[in-house]
Every structure is written in structure tokens, then in C-alpha cells.
XYZ file of C-alpha atoms in Angstrom:
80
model
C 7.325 -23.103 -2.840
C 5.975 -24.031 -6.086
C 2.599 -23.006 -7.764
C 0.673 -26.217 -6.952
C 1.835 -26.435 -3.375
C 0.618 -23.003 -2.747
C -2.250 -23.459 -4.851
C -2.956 -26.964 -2.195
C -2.675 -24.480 0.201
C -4.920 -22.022 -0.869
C -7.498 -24.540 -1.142
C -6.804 -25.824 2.239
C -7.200 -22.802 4.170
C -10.241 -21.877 1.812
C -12.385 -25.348 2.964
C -11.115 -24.730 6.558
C -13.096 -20.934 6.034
C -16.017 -22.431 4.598
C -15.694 -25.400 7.657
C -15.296 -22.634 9.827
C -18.414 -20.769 8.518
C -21.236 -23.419 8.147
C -20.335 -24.186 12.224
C -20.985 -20.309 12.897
C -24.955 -20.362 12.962
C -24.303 -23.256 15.811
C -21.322 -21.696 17.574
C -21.362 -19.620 21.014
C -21.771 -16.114 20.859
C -17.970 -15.160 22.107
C -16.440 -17.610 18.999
C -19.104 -15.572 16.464
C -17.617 -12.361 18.322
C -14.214 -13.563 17.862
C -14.558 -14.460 14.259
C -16.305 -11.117 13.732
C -13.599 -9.459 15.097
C -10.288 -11.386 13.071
C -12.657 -10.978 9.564
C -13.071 -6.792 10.156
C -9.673 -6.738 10.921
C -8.457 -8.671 7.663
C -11.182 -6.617 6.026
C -8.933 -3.392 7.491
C -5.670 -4.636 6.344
C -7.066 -5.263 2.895
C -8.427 -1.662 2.910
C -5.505 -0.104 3.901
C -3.306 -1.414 1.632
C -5.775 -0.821 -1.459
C -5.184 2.864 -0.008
C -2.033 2.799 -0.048
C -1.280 1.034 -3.075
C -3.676 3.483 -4.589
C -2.008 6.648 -3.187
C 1.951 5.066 -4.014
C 0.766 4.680 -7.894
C -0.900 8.290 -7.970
C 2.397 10.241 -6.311
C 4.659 7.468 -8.042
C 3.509 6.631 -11.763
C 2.840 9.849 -12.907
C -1.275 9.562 -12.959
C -1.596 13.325 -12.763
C 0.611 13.630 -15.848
C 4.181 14.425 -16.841
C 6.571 15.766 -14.625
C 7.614 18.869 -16.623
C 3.523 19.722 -16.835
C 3.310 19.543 -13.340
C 5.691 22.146 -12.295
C 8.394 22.691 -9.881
C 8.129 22.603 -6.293
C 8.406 25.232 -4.340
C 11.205 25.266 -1.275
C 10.154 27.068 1.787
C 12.713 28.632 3.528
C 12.558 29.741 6.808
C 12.202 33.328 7.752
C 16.035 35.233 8.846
């Protein structure tokens, strides 16, 4: 898929949200439930992966500094 096909479909599903939203104030209350309930759980997904994006770079990249300053790990082993 190239850029400006994905950027045509960007746009697309970005004027069917904003379609989508102007016919909210006029809509029933289950569809306003509904598309409450799909946007918190996009909302969640986003959240999530921030987390876990967040907590991959910390453990992975070294954000807490170089290996060798921050020591060995310590085995457990379990008790003869």
C-alpha cells in the first residue's frame, strides 16, 4: 500500500468520524451508548500499549543506565 493510498484512507475514515459525530447529538440513546462504548475501548487499547511500549523501552533500552552499573542478578535456588 503506498503512502497516498493510506494517507486517502486515513482521511476517509477521519470524515466518516467526524460524519459519525455531528449525527450523535440527534442519534438514539443505545447508538450514543454504543459509540461510547467502541471509543473507551480504543481509548483502552491506546493506553495499554503506551504502557507497554513504555515499560518494553525502560527493561529493554537501558533507561536505568548501563548494564555493568546495574549489577548482577541474583539466582534463587531452591532450598535442599
Amino acid at each position: 500500500m503506498s503512502s497516498e493510498s493510506f494517507l486517502k484512507e486515513i482521511q476517509a475514515i477521519g470524515e466518516k468520524f467526524l460524519l459519525k459525530l455531528q449525527k450523535l447529538p440527534k442519534a438514539e440513546p443505545v447508538e450514543i451508548i454504543c459509540f461510547c462504548v467502541v471509543l473507551l475501548f480504543i481509548v483502552t487499547v491506546l493506553v495499554l500499549m503506551i504502557i507497554a511500549c513504555s515499560c518494553c523501552c525502560y527493561s529493554c533500552c537501558g533507561c536505568d543506565g548501563p548494564p555493568e552499573a546495574r549489577g548482577r542478578k541474583s539466582q534463587v535456588r531452591p532450598a535442599a
